[in-house]
């Protein structure tokens, strides 16, 4: 306890310039971590781009194989995806190189995310009271777990089903689907990152409830509004098919319900501490 008090006093005595200097070093370390993983991803082109980025565009992708296995067991041949009727082209001279750099950078951010959040937390946590730091113990782990869980959901479930829908959608059989590499990579990255960010909903509710800005009763009262909002967001970040929108909306709704339970638990703890 004495060490914590000393640390809080040292933080309180720091000047504005000292805080800026500290923030600068946190940012530099974060940028360095992203750059390191970006360079590794750039040099691993065959794995990162050939296997990971282009994975959902191939019929032997693990999601398609699992769906086909389920379809065979249920005698539903429609679940077996035997063809993705589209080709990926690069219509700009710098298209492949720019997408190589972009995808490597995004992969670098995703892989380095736990360290990035840890650096952010190291900068923020000294400004919190000791009880607040104890209450938020494990924040780096839970935020990172939800982030990777959302990214995995976007990559293994949302992306392949969305790509399959868009690949098979035709206004007329004479129109061929020839997607530009920029469009393909941008769509994939948007689905993965949007899912990863939206999976942070329980964390947002936790801190809002901890600060007293929301309550479990308020979250319940506005549940219908939240459902409409989640469906609207799902419609914005996903292709215009109902299946993809429902797929992204369902886990977010479950996370919203989990947030209500978290808010209830925090309120119960506050009541017990007040006694």
Backbone as a ProteinNet text record, in pm:
[ID]
protein_1_A
[PRIMARY]
XXXXXXXXXXXXXXXXXXXXXXXXXXXXXXXXXXXXXXXXXXXXXXXXXXXXXXXXXXXXXXXXXXXXXXXXXXXXXXXXXXXXXXXXXXXXXXXXXXXXXXXXXXXXXXXXXXXXXXXXXXXXXXXXXXXXXXXXXXXXXXXXXXXXXXXXXXXXXXXXXXXXXXXXXXXXXXXXXXXXXXXXXXXXXXXXXXXXXXXXXXXXXXXXXXXXXXXXXXXXXXXXXXXXXXXXXXXXXXXXXXXXXXXXXXXXXXXXXXXXXXXXXXXXXXXXXXX
[TERTIARY]
84.1	0	86.7	196.9	286.1	348.6	388.1	447.5	346.8	222.1	118.4	96.1	98.9	80.7	196.5	319.1	436.7	426.1	382.5	369.7	264.5	153.2	48.6	97.8	178.3	231	328.2	410.9	504.5	429.2	321.2	241.6	176.2	128.6	62	159.6	287.4	387.6	446.6	411.3	463	399.5	480.5	430	363.3	298.6	232.4	333.1	450.5	554.3	606.4	612.7	655.7	556.2	427.3	324	334.3	361	377.1	497.8	605	724.9	696.8	623.6	587.6	497.9	401.5	312.7	391.6	490.5	571.8	641.8	696.2	766.9	671	551.9	451.4	413.2	395.4	360.2	473	595.6	710	724.6	708.3	717.5	604.2	485.4	371.1	393.8	440.5	467.1	576.8	679.8	788.8	737.5	647.9	592.1	512.2	429.8	351.4	443.4	547	640.1	712.2	750.5	819.3	729.9	605.8	514.5	472.5	467	436.2	545.8	670.9	784.4	784.8	757.5	751.5	641.3	525.2	414.3	447	515.3	552	647.5	741.1	838.7	776.9	666.4	598.6	481.7	509.1	403.3	323.4	390.1	320.2	222.2	256	169.5	60.4	102.6	7.4	-89.9	-38.3	-127.3	-182.4	-94.3	-138.6	-230.5	-202.9	-281.9	-390.6	-355.3	-450.2	-544.8	-490.3	-574.7	-662.1	-603.8	-679.6	-750.3	-734.9	-797.1	-946.8	-1025.4	-1170.8	-1214.6	-1123.2	-1158.6	-1139.9	-1097.7	-1071.2	-1170.6	-1212.9	-1316	-1264.9	-1132	-1078.8	-1055.8	-1111.1	-1100.4	-1169.6	-1115.8	-1163.5	-1312.4	-1363.3	-1506	-1592.5	-1552.7	-1629.4	-1624.4	-1508.2	-1495.6	-1581.2	-1587.2	-1671.8	-1818.7	-1858.9	-1997.9	-2034	-1942.9	-1968.1	-1979.3	-1895.8	-1902.1	-2035.6	-2082.3	-2213.6	-2323.9	-2309.6	-2409.4	-2417	-2302.2	-2302.2	-2368.2	-2343.2	-2402.6	-2553.7	-2600.4	-2743.4	-2811.4	-2733	-2784.3	-2835.8	-2757.4	-2789.5	-2673.9	-2684.4	-2576	-2556.3	-2658.8	-2649.1	-2541.4	-2504.5	-2401.7	-2260.6	-2246.3	-2114.7	-2088.1	-1985.6	-1949.3	-1838.9	-1875.6	-1781.3	-1716.1	-1772.3	-1716.6	-1745.1	-1646.3	-1664.3	-1643.3	-1752.8	-1744	-1697.8	-1572.8	-1516	-1364.7	-1304.2	-1159	-1116.4	-996.3	-942.2	-838.5	-854.4	-763.6	-702.5	-592.8	-531.4	-536.1	-620.1	-640.8	-556.5	-478.1	-389.5	-245.4	-154.8	-15.2	41.8	-1.9	49	-45.6	-148.5	-251.6	-198.1	-121.1	-72.8	25.1	114.6	212.6	143.6	49.8	-17.2	-99.4	-165	-241.9	-150.2	-31.4	66.4	108.3	135.6	175.3	59.5	-60.1	-176.8	-211.5	-216.9	-252	-145.8	-19.2	87.6	74.3	38.4	20.8	-96	-207.9	-325	-294.1	-225.1	-184.9	-92.3	-2.4	86.4	10.4	-94.3	-176.2	-250.2	-307.9	-384	-294.8	-179.2	-89.2	-34.8	-5.6	53.4	-50.2	-179	-283.9	-267.3	-240.4	-224.2	-116.1	-4.4	102.5	59.2	-12.9	-60.8	-151.3	-245.8	-337.4	-263.3	-164	-85.8	-13.6	41.9	109.8	9.9	-108	-210.6	-252.2	-268.3	-309.9	-201.7	-76.2	33.5	33.5	-10.4	-15	-136.9	-249.5	-373.7	-382	-340.5	-362	-301.1	-182.9	-131.7	-223.1	-308.6	-401.5	-525.1	-539.4	-654.8	-624.1	-728.3	-712.4	-679.2	-617.1	-575.2	-692.9	-809.9	-928.1	-975.9	-963.7	-1003.6	-908.5	-780	-684	-709.3	-741.2	-770.6	-896.8	-995.9	-1121.8	-1102.8	-1006.9	-982	-866.9	-830.5	-720.9	-759.2	-666.3	-693.2	-753.4	-756	-817.7	-747.4	-614.2	-538.7	-576	-588.5	-622.1	-762	-861.5	-999.3	-1020.8	-962.4	-976.3	-911.5	-793.2	-723.8	-799.5	-853.2	-928.5	-1052.4	-1124.9	-1242.6	-1204.4	-1092.5	-1047	-1015	-937.5	-902.6	-1023.6	-1114.9	-1237.3	-1321.1	-1333.3	-1407.7	-1339.9	-1206.1	-1132.9	-1148.8	-1142.5	-1160.4	-1301.3	-1400.6	-1538.5	-1553.9	-1496.5	-1505	-1433.9	-1320.3	-1240.3	-1295.5	-1330.9	-1369.6	-1518.6	-1601.6	-1746.4	-1804.7	-1787.9	-1853.1	-1794.9	-1662.3	-1598.3	-1627.3	-1604.8	-1630.9	-1776	-1871	-2011.6	-2048.5	-1991.6	-2017.1	-1955.6	-1832	-1765.3	-1840.5	-1889.7	-1966.2	-2094.2	-2162	-2284.3	-2254.7	-2153.1	-2121.2	-2068.8	-1997.2	-1943.3	-2053.8	-2160.3	-2268.3	-2384	-2375.9	-2484.5	-2463.8	-2566.2	-2558.5	-2688.4	-2674.9	-2791.6	-2832.9	-2731.3	-2755.2	-2639.1	-2664.4	-2556.1	-2444.7	-2473.2	-2370.7	-2269	-2301.8	-2211.3	-2118.6	-1989.5	-1889.6	-1842.3	-1817.4	-1763.6	-1611.3	-1554.9	-1409.9	-1375.7	-1338.6	-1316.4	-1174.2	-1163.9	-1031.4	-969.9	-838.5	-769.6	-791.8	-801.7	-825.6	-961.1	-1062.6	-1197.5	-1202.6	-1137.8	-1140.1	-1072.4	-951.9	-877.3	-948.2	-1001.7	-1071.6	-1194.6	-1270.3	-1389.3	-1351.6	-1250.2	-1206	-1157.6	-1074.8	-1022	-1132.7	-1229.6	-1339.3	-1420.7	-1450.6	-1529.2	-1455.1	-1326.3	-1247.6	-1231.9	-1190.7	-1167.5	-1297.5	-1404.6	-1534	-1582.5	-1566.4	-1606.2	-1521.6	-1391.4	-1301.9	-1337.7	-1372.8	-1407.7	-1542.7	-1639.6	-1773.3	-1775.6	-1682.1	-1674.1	-1624.5	-1586.4	-1543.1	-1661.2	-1783.4	-1902.7	-1906.7	-1878.5	-1881.3	-1781.4	-1666.1	-1565.4	-1616.7	-1677.8	-1733.6	-1841.9	-1929.9	-2036.7	-1976.9	-1870.6	-1807.7	-1759.8	-1685.7	-1630.5	-1739.5	-1840.9	-1952	-2028.8	-2049	-2118.3	-2032.2	-1903.5	-1811.9	-1811.1	-1822.2	-1821.9	-1960.1	-2062	-2196.2	-2275.6	-2225.3	-2294.7	-2411.6	-2405.3	-2516	-2545.1	-2666.3	-2707.3	-2768.8	-2780.4	-2841.4	-2987.1	-3056.2	-3196.3	-3207.9	-3116.5	-3119.6	-3089.4	-2992.9	-2959.2	-3078.1	-3151.4	-3270.5	-3379.8	-3396.7	-3502.8	-3480	-3353.9	-3322.1	-3276.3	-3315.4	-3275.1	-3328.1	-3453.6	-3510.9	-3438.5	-3403.8	-3329	-3191.1	-3130.3	-2999.3	-3006.3	-3112.7	-3129	-3137.8	-3217.7	-3230.5	-3095.6	-3025.7	-2895.1	-2795.2	-2792.7	-2700.9	-2732.6	-2861.4	-2900.8	-2861.9	-2874.7	-2834.8	-2684.4	-2606.7	-2461.8	-2422.3	-2488.4	-2460.3	-2489.2	-2595.6	-2629.3	-2526.2	-2463.6	-2365.5	-2233.3	-2187.2	-2053.9	-2052.2	-2168.9	-2173.4	-2231.4	-2208	-2272.6	-2424.1	-2496.8	-2642.9	-2717.2	-2678.6	-2755.6	-2795.2	-2912.8	-2970.1	-2886.5	-2830.7	-2755.8	-2635.9	-2558.5	-2440.1	-2479.1	-2587.8	-2631.9	-2675.9	-2746.6	-2789.3	-2669.5	-2573	-2455.3	-2374.3	-2359.5	-2283	-2367.6	-2499.8	-2586.8	-2604.3	-2611.9	-2638.1	-2532.8	-2402.5	-2304.6	-2299	-2325.3	-2325.6	-2441.7	-2557.1	-2670.4	-2639.6	-2571.9	-2532.1	-2432.5	-2341.7	-2245.8	-2315.7	-2421.8	-2500.4	-2566	-2620.5	-2680.6	-2574.7	-2455.1	-2344.7	-2309.1	-2317.5	-2291.6	-2392.7	-2518.5	-2620.4	-2585.5	-2540.9	-2500.9	-2380.7	-2286.8	-2169.9	-2213.5	-2305.4	-2354.2	-2424.8	-2503.7	-2570.6	-2468.2	-2364.3	-2262.8	-2191.2	-2159.7	-2092.9	-2182.6	-2309.9	-2403.4	-2417.4	-2415.9	-2422.3	-2298.6	-2181.1	-2057.3	-2059.3	-2110.3	-2117	-2209.1	-2321.7	-2413.6	-2348.5	-2275.5	-2208.4	-2098.8	-2026.7	-1921.8	-1980.7	-2102.6	-2165.9	-2216.9	-2236.5	-2287.5	-2179.2
-120.9	0	124.6	122.5	237.5	266	159.9	177.6	238.1	196.2	251.7	400	435.6	575.7	660	606.7	679.2	699.9	593.2	599.8	703.1	708	805.9	947.6	966.6	1098.8	1142.9	1047.9	1081.9	1121.7	1049.7	1083.6	1219.9	1249.4	1377.2	1493.7	1471.2	1576.8	1596.2	1510.5	1523.6	1644.1	1717.8	1833.3	1789	1884.3	1854.4	1807	1869.5	1829.2	1689	1654.9	1519.8	1416	1448.4	1356.7	1343.4	1454.5	1447.5	1363.6	1377	1297.5	1149.4	1119.4	980.7	925.3	1007.2	964.7	941.5	1025.8	1011	876	832.9	705.5	587.8	600.8	495.1	482	596	594.5	539.3	578	528.8	377.7	325.9	180.9	108.1	169.6	108.9	106.1	218	225.4	126.8	115.8	21.7	-121.4	-156.8	-293	-320.9	-222.5	-239.9	-254	-171.9	-177.8	-311.6	-365.5	-494.7	-604.5	-610.6	-713.8	-686.5	-558.6	-526.4	-576	-556.3	-602.6	-754.8	-821.2	-968.5	-1016.6	-951.3	-989.1	-960.9	-849.6	-814.6	-917.3	-963.2	-1062.4	-1201.4	-1224.3	-1355.3	-1349	-1300.7	-1276.5	-1402	-1513.4	-1635.5	-1683.6	-1660.6	-1704.8	-1601.1	-1476.8	-1371.5	-1342.4	-1325	-1289.1	-1412.7	-1504.2	-1620.1	-1712.6	-1730.8	-1824.9	-1755.7	-1647.7	-1583.3	-1488.9	-1390.2	-1289.5	-1351.8	-1435.9	-1496.9	-1625.9	-1667.3	-1791.3	-1799.9	-1698	-1705.5	-1703.9	-1677.1	-1675.3	-1811.8	-1911.8	-2044.7	-2145.3	-2240.3	-2336.4	-2433.4	-2444.8	-2535.8	-2464.6	-2344.2	-2271.6	-2351.5	-2345.4	-2431.1	-2412	-2290.7	-2267.1	-2340.2	-2334.7	-2404.1	-2555.2	-2606.1	-2750.1	-2795.8	-2713.9	-2748.5	-2745.4	-2643.8	-2636.1	-2757.2	-2799.1	-2914.4	-3041.4	-3052.6	-3169.1	-3174	-3057.4	-3050	-3084.8	-3033	-3061.9	-3209.4	-3276.6	-3420	-3499.6	-3458.6	-3530.4	-3508.7	-3392.2	-3361.1	-3386.5	-3436.4	-3463.6	-3335.2	-3226.4	-3097.5	-3058.2	-3094.5	-3069	-2920	-2838	-2694.5	-2628.3	-2691.6	-2633.6	-2654.3	-2741.5	-2765.6	-2661.2	-2581.2	-2477.2	-2532.9	-2568.4	-2631.3	-2531.2	-2411.1	-2311.7	-2171.3	-2084.7	-1942.6	-1871.4	-1840	-1790	-1644.5	-1621.2	-1488.5	-1500.2	-1400.7	-1392.6	-1258.8	-1255	-1132.1	-1075.9	-950.7	-885.3	-761.5	-716.3	-590	-498.1	-396	-307.1	-180.6	-168.6	-54	-102.1	-23.8	-64.9	-87.9	-7.4	-20.9	-102.3	-163.7	-231.6	-341.7	-433.6	-547.1	-502.3	-409.5	-363.3	-286.7	-197.5	-118.4	-207.7	-310.8	-402.7	-491.6	-521.2	-596.9	-516.3	-388.3	-301.3	-282	-255.4	-231	-351.8	-469.5	-590.3	-623.6	-599.6	-625.1	-532.3	-406.5	-309.3	-347.8	-388.8	-428.7	-552.8	-649.5	-769.2	-730.2	-635	-588.1	-527.9	-449.2	-389.7	-498	-594.9	-701.1	-783.2	-823.4	-907.1	-828.5	-700.8	-619.1	-558.9	-586.5	-520.8	-538.7	-660	-671.6	-579.1	-567.2	-478.3	-332.3	-297.2	-159.9	-120.8	-208.3	-176.7	-174	-260.8	-261.6	-128.2	-75.1	54.5	165.1	160.5	259.7	249.6	126.1	104.5	150.3	130.2	175.7	327.3	397	543.1	591.9	521.5	565	523.5	401.8	344.6	424.6	489.6	568	681.2	728.3	835.7	787.1	655.2	598.7	578.4	577.6	547.4	400.1	362.5	224.8	128.5	170.5	83.4	66	172.2	163	72.6	79.5	-8.9	-154	-177.5	-314.8	-367.9	-279.2	-321.2	-354.6	-286.7	-308.8	-406	-482	-578.5	-683.1	-714.7	-810.3	-746.3	-611.2	-541.9	-574.7	-581.3	-610.3	-747.6	-845.3	-981.7	-987.2	-931.3	-941	-860.6	-741.1	-660.5	-731.8	-788.3	-860.1	-985	-1058.6	-1181.2	-1148.1	-1043	-1003	-954.4	-884.1	-834.6	-950.5	-1047.3	-1161.5	-1249.6	-1259.5	-1334.6	-1271.7	-1139.3	-1069.4	-1079.9	-1068	-1080.8	-1220.8	-1322.3	-1460.2	-1481.7	-1425.1	-1436.3	-1370.3	-1252.2	-1182.3	-1254.9	-1319.2	-1385.1	-1522.7	-1603.7	-1741.9	-1760.2	-1667.7	-1684.9	-1576.9	-1451.9	-1344.3	-1325.1	-1322.7	-1296.6	-1403.3	-1533.1	-1632.7	-1637.4	-1621.8	-1624.3	-1500.7	-1386.5	-1264.6	-1273.9	-1325.5	-1340.7	-1438.6	-1546.4	-1644.3	-1581.5	-1501	-1435.2	-1340.6	-1256.1	-1158.2	-1225.1	-1336.8	-1406.8	-1471.2	-1514.4	-1584.5	-1492.6	-1366.4	-1274.1	-1221.7	-1236	-1190.5	-1123.2	-1012.2	-948.6	-1022.3	-1075.3	-1147.6	-1243.8	-1364.3	-1462.1	-1412.1	-1313	-1261.1	-1171.1	-1131.2	-1042.9	-1127.7	-1114	-1189.8	-1110.9	-1181.1	-1117.8	-1118.7	-1002.2	-984.8	-874	-914	-818.4	-764.6	-636.9	-576.3	-612.6	-630.7	-672.1	-570.4	-442.7	-338.1	-356.3	-386.9	-407.2	-530.4	-637.6	-761.4	-742.4	-689	-671.5	-573.1	-464.7	-365.4	-425.9	-505.8	-570	-666.6	-748.4	-844.7	-774.5	-672	-600.2	-530.6	-473.7	-404.6	-501.3	-619.2	-716.9	-766.4	-791.5	-843.2	-737.4	-616.8	-511.3	-463.3	-455.2	-413.2	-513.6	-642.5	-744.9	-736	-715.7	-706.8	-588.5	-475.7	-355.9	-372.7	-428.7	-443.8	-543.8	-636.4	-733	-669.2	-542.3	-471.4	-416.1	-445.6	-391.1	-419.2	-542.5	-565.9	-478.6	-452.7	-368.9	-225.8	-176.3	-40.7	-29.9	-129.4	-128.1	-135.9	-213.9	-227.3	-91	-19.2	108.2	214.5	211.9	306	277.5	148.5	112	143.2	119.8	147.7	296	379.2	523.5	577.3	491.1	531.7	597.9	591.6	655.9	572.3	440.3	353.3	256.8	205.3	106.5	-12.8	-122.8	-242.5	-215.1	-137.4	-104.7	-23.2	71.4	153.5	69.3	-23.1	-111	-199.8	-246	-326.7	-242	-121.3	-34.1	2.3	17.8	55.8	-63.4	-183.2	-302.8	-299.5	-259.6	-255.7	-155	-40.9	58.7	4.7	-68.9	-126.3	-229.1	-308.6	-409.2	-341.8	-235	-161.5	-101.7	-42.2	16.1	-87.2	-205.1	-310.8	-361.7	-375.5	-419.9	-317	-189.3	-84.4	-88.8	-102.2	-110.1	-233.9	-346.8	-470.3	-453	-379.6	-356.3	-268	-177.8	-86.4	-156.7	-241	-299.9	-430.8	-487	-613.7	-594.6	-690.8	-686.1	-689.3	-646.7	-634.9	-767.7	-864.9	-988.9	-1013.2	-1067.7	-1084.5	-1178.1	-1283.1	-1382.8	-1318.8	-1240.3	-1175.4	-1077.8	-1004.6	-907.5	-976	-1087.5	-1162.2	-1223.3	-1272.9	-1337.4	-1241.8	-1118.2	-1021.9	-966.5	-958.5	-900.4	-995.1	-1126.4	-1222.3	-1219.2	-1230.9	-1226.2	-1091.8	-982.1	-850.3	-839.1	-894.9	-894.7	-977.3	-1090.7	-1172.4	-1097.4	-1024.1	-944.6	-830.9	-776.6	-672.7	-729.5	-850.8	-916.2	-945.2	-983.7	-1005.2	-875.3	-762.2	-632.2	-599.3	-638.3	-616.6	-694.7	-819.5	-900	-839.7	-784.6	-719	-597.7	-518.2	-399.8	-440	-548	-596.9	-635	-704.3	-749	-630.8	-529.8	-411.4	-338.3	-327.8	-261.7	-339.2	-471.8	-554.5	-534.7	-525.9	-503.4	-367.8	-265.7	-133.6	-132.6	-204.6	-211.6	-282.2	-390.4	-462.9	-378.1	-298.7	-213.4	-100.2	-57.8	51.9	9	-122.8	-171	-169.6
0	0	0	77	84	-51.4	-123.4	-255.5	-352.5	-342	-428.6	-400.1	-270.6	-234.3	-285.6	-273.9	-323.7	-474	-543.3	-689	-727.6	-653.9	-683.7	-659.2	-552.8	-523.7	-632.8	-682.2	-789.7	-915.7	-945.4	-1063	-1046.5	-926.1	-901.4	-914.8	-881.5	-886.7	-1026.1	-1121.8	-1257.2	-1325.5	-1399.6	-1472.3	-1602.2	-1668.7	-1795.3	-1899.4	-1902.4	-1997.2	-1966.6	-1836.9	-1799.1	-1850.4	-1839.8	-1890.7	-2042.5	-2109.9	-2255.4	-2293.8	-2218.9	-2247.1	-2225	-2119.3	-2092.7	-2203.4	-2246.6	-2355.2	-2483.7	-2508.9	-2630.6	-2633.7	-2520.4	-2516.4	-2529.9	-2472.5	-2490.1	-2637.4	-2704.6	-2846.3	-2931.6	-2900	-2977.2	-2965.1	-2844	-2825.9	-2898.5	-2896.2	-2964.9	-3115.7	-3170.5	-3314.6	-3353.7	-3268.5	-3297.4	-3302.4	-3209.2	-3207.5	-3334.1	-3376.3	-3498.4	-3619.9	-3625.1	-3738.6	-3745.5	-3630	-3628.1	-3685.3	-3637.6	-3687.3	-3832	-3870.6	-4010	-4103	-4064	-4146	-4154.8	-4041.4	-4042.5	-4135.9	-4127.9	-4215.2	-4361	-4388.1	-4525.9	-4584.8	-4504.2	-4551.9	-4563	-4493.6	-4499.2	-4596.5	-4715.5	-4813.8	-4847.4	-4865.2	-4906.6	-4799.8	-4672.6	-4564.1	-4537.1	-4516.4	-4478.9	-4591.3	-4713.2	-4822.9	-4893.1	-4930.1	-5005.9	-4928.8	-4798.3	-4718.1	-4636.6	-4566.1	-4474.1	-4547.9	-4618.1	-4682.9	-4791.4	-4874.1	-4984.1	-4942.8	-4818.3	-4771.8	-4796.3	-4753.6	-4773.6	-4919.5	-5012.4	-5154.5	-5219.7	-5140.2	-5194.6	-5135.2	-5217.4	-5174.3	-5068.9	-5053.2	-4951.1	-4818.1	-4801.9	-4675.4	-4565.5	-4445.5	-4336.6	-4308.3	-4318.8	-4293.1	-4394.6	-4521.2	-4624.5	-4604.8	-4561.7	-4539	-4421.5	-4317	-4201.9	-4240.6	-4317.5	-4363.1	-4448.6	-4535.1	-4620.3	-4536.9	-4433.2	-4345.4	-4272.3	-4224.9	-4159.2	-4258.5	-4381.3	-4483.4	-4518	-4522.7	-4552	-4440.5	-4316	-4203.3	-4194.2	-4242.5	-4239	-4373.2	-4468	-4603.2	-4669.3	-4649.4	-4710.9	-4802.2	-4925.4	-5020.1	-5046.9	-5017.3	-5043.2	-4957.5	-4845.1	-4758.1	-4812.4	-4911	-4971.2	-5079.3	-5059.4	-5155.8	-5245.6	-5365.3	-5457.8	-5551.6	-5559.3	-5650.8	-5600.8	-5612.7	-5586.3	-5719.7	-5788	-5926.6	-5937.6	-5905.1	-5924.9	-5934.6	-5991.8	-5997.5	-5938.6	-5885.9	-5827.8	-5923.7	-5957.5	-6050.1	-5986.4	-6044.3	-6004.5	-6124.9	-6117.9	-6231.5	-6223	-6121.3	-6106.6	-6099.7	-6151.4	-6156.3	-6016.2	-5921.1	-5783.6	-5695.6	-5755.1	-5677.4	-5588.2	-5643.2	-5564.4	-5456.3	-5491.9	-5392.2	-5279.5	-5314.7	-5210.5	-5119	-5173.6	-5090.5	-5006.8	-5059.1	-4980.2	-4857.3	-4878.8	-4767	-4669.9	-4724.2	-4639.4	-4554.1	-4617.4	-4543.3	-4438.7	-4470.7	-4373.3	-4253.5	-4279.2	-4170.7	-4081.2	-4142	-4062.9	-3980.7	-4040.6	-3965.6	-3850.5	-3875.2	-3768.8	-3652.8	-3682.4	-3576.9	-3498.1	-3569.9	-3502.9	-3410.8	-3460.6	-3379.9	-3260.6	-3281.7	-3175.1	-3081.8	-3104	-3025.6	-2874.6	-2823.3	-2677	-2621.9	-2695.3	-2649.3	-2659.8	-2768	-2784.3	-2668	-2635.7	-2526.4	-2393.1	-2376.6	-2253.7	-2235.4	-2344.7	-2336.8	-2302.6	-2364	-2333	-2186.1	-2139	-2001	-1903	-1938	-1851.8	-1838.5	-1942	-1936.5	-1857.8	-1871.1	-1807.4	-1661.3	-1630.8	-1497.5	-1382.6	-1398.4	-1284.8	-1242.3	-1334.6	-1299.7	-1227.7	-1215.2	-1146.4	-998.6	-919.6	-777.8	-761.7	-650	-626.5	-634.6	-583.9	-590.5	-733.6	-812.8	-953.9	-1031.9	-1000.3	-1067.6	-1030.3	-904.2	-861.5	-928.1	-943.4	-1006.1	-1153.6	-1218.2	-1360.6	-1384.6	-1282.1	-1297.2	-1402.5	-1488.8	-1596.2	-1719.2	-1723.2	-1836.1	-1966.9	-1964.4	-2086.8	-2141.4	-2051.7	-2095.4	-2156.4	-2086.6	-2133.8	-2261.9	-2269.5	-2390.7	-2508.9	-2487.3	-2595	-2636.3	-2537.6	-2568.3	-2650.7	-2613.3	-2689.8	-2829.1	-2838.3	-2968.7	-3062.5	-3013.6	-3097.7	-3125.8	-3028.3	-3051.2	-3161.6	-3159.1	-3263.3	-3398.8	-3400.8	-3526.6	-3585	-3498.7	-3545.6	-3599	-3530.7	-3577.8	-3714.6	-3730.2	-3857.8	-3969.5	-3936.8	-4040.3	-4077.4	-3976.8	-4003.9	-4032.4	-3990.5	-4008.5	-4099.4	-4058.8	-4132.3	-4272.4	-4283	-4412.5	-4517.6	-4488.5	-4593.3	-4638.7	-4545.4	-4584.4	-4666.2	-4630.7	-4707.6	-4846.4	-4853.3	-4983	-5070.9	-5011.1	-5088	-5143	-5060.9	-5107.4	-5223.2	-5207.9	-5311.2	-5437.9	-5422.4	-5539	-5621.5	-5556	-5626	-5664.8	-5625	-5658.1	-5800.1	-5882	-6020.8	-6062.3	-6132.3	-6192.5	-6319.3	-6389.5	-6514.1	-6535.7	-6585.7	-6607.7	-6699.2	-6781	-6871.8	-6801.8	-6677.7	-6603.2	-6517	-6538.4	-6464.3	-6342.9	-6234.4	-6113.9	-6120.3	-6142.5	-6145.6	-6046.6	-5926.2	-5818.3	-5822.3	-5795.1	-5784.3	-5650.3	-5646.5	-5524.1	-5412.7	-5449.9	-5349.7	-5283.3	-5364.5	-5310.6	-5221.3	-5263.9	-5186.3	-5050.9	-5051	-4925.7	-4833.5	-4889.1	-4807.2	-4740.4	-4815.5	-4758.7	-4647.6	-4670.8	-4570.1	-4444	-4459.6	-4344.3	-4266.3	-4338.5	-4270.7	-4186	-4240.8	-4167	-4043.1	-4056.4	-3943.9	-3835.4	-3873.6	-3774.9	-3711.4	-3790.5	-3734.6	-3631.2	-3659.1	-3562.8	-3436.5	-3453.4	-3337.4	-3248.8	-3310	-3232.9	-3164	-3234.9	-3177.1	-3062.4	-3061.3	-2951.8	-2822	-2826.3	-2705.4	-2625.7	-2669.7	-2603.7	-2453.3	-2406.9	-2261.2	-2184.8	-2244	-2178.1	-2166.5	-2273.6	-2271.4	-2164.2	-2159.4	-2058.7	-1918.2	-1901.8	-1769.7	-1718.6	-1801.8	-1757.3	-1741.6	-1827.7	-1811.9	-1683.2	-1654.5	-1530.9	-1409.3	-1421.7	-1310.6	-1276.1	-1378	-1354.4	-1318.2	-1320.6	-1283.4	-1394.6	-1519.2	-1630.7	-1681.4	-1663.2	-1702.7	-1589.2	-1588.2	-1489	-1559.9	-1487.9	-1545.4	-1582.4	-1499.1	-1527.8	-1656.2	-1675.8	-1797.4	-1920.7	-1907.8	-2020.1	-2057.2	-1956.3	-1983.2	-2047.5	-1996	-2047.5	-2193.4	-2231.2	-2368.1	-2452.1	-2411.1	-2485.4	-2629.1	-2646.1	-2781	-2869	-2810.6	-2886.3	-2923.8	-2829.7	-2856.3	-2969.1	-2970.2	-3076.1	-3212.6	-3219.5	-3346.1	-3386.8	-3290.6	-3320.5	-3368.1	-3303.6	-3342.7	-3483.2	-3514.4	-3648.4	-3754.2	-3721	-3815.4	-3840.1	-3731.8	-3745.8	-3824.7	-3797.9	-3871.3	-4019.4	-4051.3	-4191.8	-4260.7	-4184.3	-4242.3	-4270.8	-4177.7	-4190.4	-4266.5	-4298.6	-4369.6	-4508.8	-4598.4	-4729.8	-4713.9	-4818.1	-4805.6	-4813.9	-4730.8	-4723.5	-4578.6	-4560.4	-4427.4	-4341.5	-4401.9	-4325.4	-4256.3	-4330.8	-4272.4	-4162.4	-4184.7	-4084.5	-3955.6	-3969.1	-3850.9	-3779.9	-3857.6	-3799	-3712.7	-3757	-3678	-3564.6	-3585.4	-3482.3	-3363.7	-3389.3	-3281.4	-3170.9	-3202.7	-3093.3	-3022.7	-3096.1	-3032.7	-2934.5	-2970.3	-2878.2	-2754.1	-2773.1	-2657.6	-2569.3	-2631.6	-2554.7	-2481.2	-2540.3	-2472.7	-2347.5	-2359.8	-2243.9	-2137.6	-2183.5	-2088.9	-2018.3	-2091.7	-2031.3	-1922.3	-1941.9	-1839.3	-1712.4	-1730.7	-1615.2	-1544.4	-1620.9	-1561.4	-1480.2	-1536.1	-1464.7	-1335.6	-1339.8	-1218	-1111.1	-1154	-1057.9	-994.2	-1075.1	-1020.2	-921.1	-953.1	-861.5	-731.3	-740.5	-621.1	-534.1	-599.1	-524.8	-455.3	-523.3	-462.1	-341.2	-350.8	-237.1	-119.4	-145.9	-38.9	25.5	-55.2	-0.2	82.5	47.4	121.6	258.6	277.8	406.1	513
[MASK]
+++++++++++++++++++++++++++++++++++++++++++++++++++++++++++++++++++++++++++++++++++++++++++++++++++++++++++++++++++++++++++++++++++++++++++++++++++++++++++++++++++++++++++++++++++++++++++++++++++++++++++++++++++++++++++++++++++++++++++++++++++++++++++++++++++++++++++++++++++

